[in-house]
């Protein structure tokens, strides 16, 4: 999008929104946690602003100065600039693949960065907002240099943490910001020698002098800008500890030089110059950058980042700008993510753990699936977990079976030849069909309008995950509408009414493509292609054009007589064997993967050496035959993992013989449940807040009996009681009162023997649980199949369309 002819400036009378995402550091490849934490989240909001018709620009770039770059350059035996050039290209390629729609993706190692950074420094110096001080810094005699924070590692001094690989600027484990001299047992990262402390002179930003202005800004803007709770908590924690002068210079070569003769051998500390990168990159986008950055009355600044970046954006950067005395555009809204964890541990760039941006291209899983999964799993209020089985479940159940199924059913029916469908032409609604008299269409239109209103409200508040969920709910309503109206029957029996239903459904398809564009732009392009409409979604949900009002009448969205394109399936099923392949491929660290690949290559080379072609015969020799036989025997000895099927769960009718409060946990019950075995099973359930103790006694329940036992606050739980829940309630799933204790609950049409014990590593329960729910008749179901006993189906008291777990 970086085109000089389309560069935007603020427009008086319009909403002008300046969006930034934390500048990714350029010493490594970004992993999925980095991508969802800043650039992808900001991209969704930028795209949303565009479909609403706002005048928005999205600015980002690589953070290139500082110790980490120098360290990486040492490791790779090249210059810092060569490292930056290499990783800038990698970052850009990754973000291009993810369809990140920057207006400008720049860099901080530019002349513009030096110019803006030094100008801000001079204003702070002239305003007496800087001080000089001597500080003690670690010096390595072997390397003959002062060691910047990231060139030092040691043990974290924080009580209770004591992580032995804490960096000199911040502990990666507990998150506490540090000075290198605070570390216990420090060591030089280059040579591993123990450094000594020496005096050195540095410049400090006098945060205490800026406290009143900063607090006024925070108190006002955190309310007006609806700051996320994690941002407010982190910021208040800093203020409570008391603001102290903060060093802004470092003894390095790679950085913005300090324009002061006394400090000409130093550069600015990366925390000081990196946020200024937002400004300098904007100045690379347009020479009129001040119209964005010094225009607080007409520009709203939205900033996206991970939680470890919060204090730099709510305390440090605003203080820097306030200290200049100029009229800067300060951040209005901050959107902060917690951590996305990977399978059993943390994503880590330094340790190479997790799935990285350059890995995803090699999976053959389309970009829209990656974007969707990361955004449904966006860690907005607490850490979330990436697992391959969860990605599979969301693709197969939500994208394929819900969204893709709805769109394909609608467009495929329209595309059928006349006599079976509409010959690809959108039908017209006859004059004698009164929309308001067709209850299913009226009901759908009301629900869709309500969802769109809630979607806009969520997105305006930067609740991206909620916005995505609301858009997907419209797809669910669409599927329900097709079932309720039985369009295939209407086509034969009442064509005028069928025309209304199909024209309405096509309108909902178009609307879904627009609402989901911020989340899955490549999906939207494909839907527009199948609709045979131009791929332009900007302003498609714009108040001024009446787009929001039009969603109340979805039958009017796509014109009668329009010819659609060729419908194609939008998503492809992800199979169990593929999931297992990816799980193994991306296990361990990147170093482990390289080692495995090299070992495999070595084995293959050895086999090739042993495998010779017999001279003149053209047949492979006996070693090849032995190799094949060995593989066949190994395959026979290791049967394939059975497919994930509901029959693998051992769900039985149980009778609670007794229930009492857990002695060491206020929220837990301990039950003794008869499941038809010689002895009752002990089960621990977190139901205290939802079901009174007297209602737990002598009650029949559905019990999952083949989960691996788990110890909960000192008591081993040997099964799990199944419950239904919605946002506010939890209820027991109950078999009929006459059902036999111990009988297995079945699912008609699904036959098979349950696993003796579910292997937690295979995530069988997790994969099946997403399809367990209650329907509108309050019946517990797997997909559309009821939980069934010899005495009838299992039900709940009042929660319809709830989740069963």
Tab-separated table of C-alpha atoms in Angstrom, residues 131 133 204-208 242-247 271:
chain	number	residue	atom	x	y	z
A	131	UNK	CA	20.031	15.404	33.644
A	133	UNK	CA	24.779	11.501	36.047
A	204	UNK	CA	18.708	10.700	32.000
A	205	UNK	CA	15.123	11.679	31.230
A	206	UNK	CA	13.785	13.367	34.363
A	207	UNK	CA	10.478	11.497	34.699
A	208	UNK	CA	9.752	12.998	38.178
A	242	UNK	CA	7.301	6.119	41.865
A	243	UNK	CA	8.823	7.610	38.732
A	244	UNK	CA	12.613	7.791	38.661
A	245	UNK	CA	15.051	9.399	36.199
A	246	UNK	CA	15.573	6.954	33.322
A	247	UNK	CA	18.853	6.605	31.434
A	271	UNK	CA	13.683	2.293	24.547
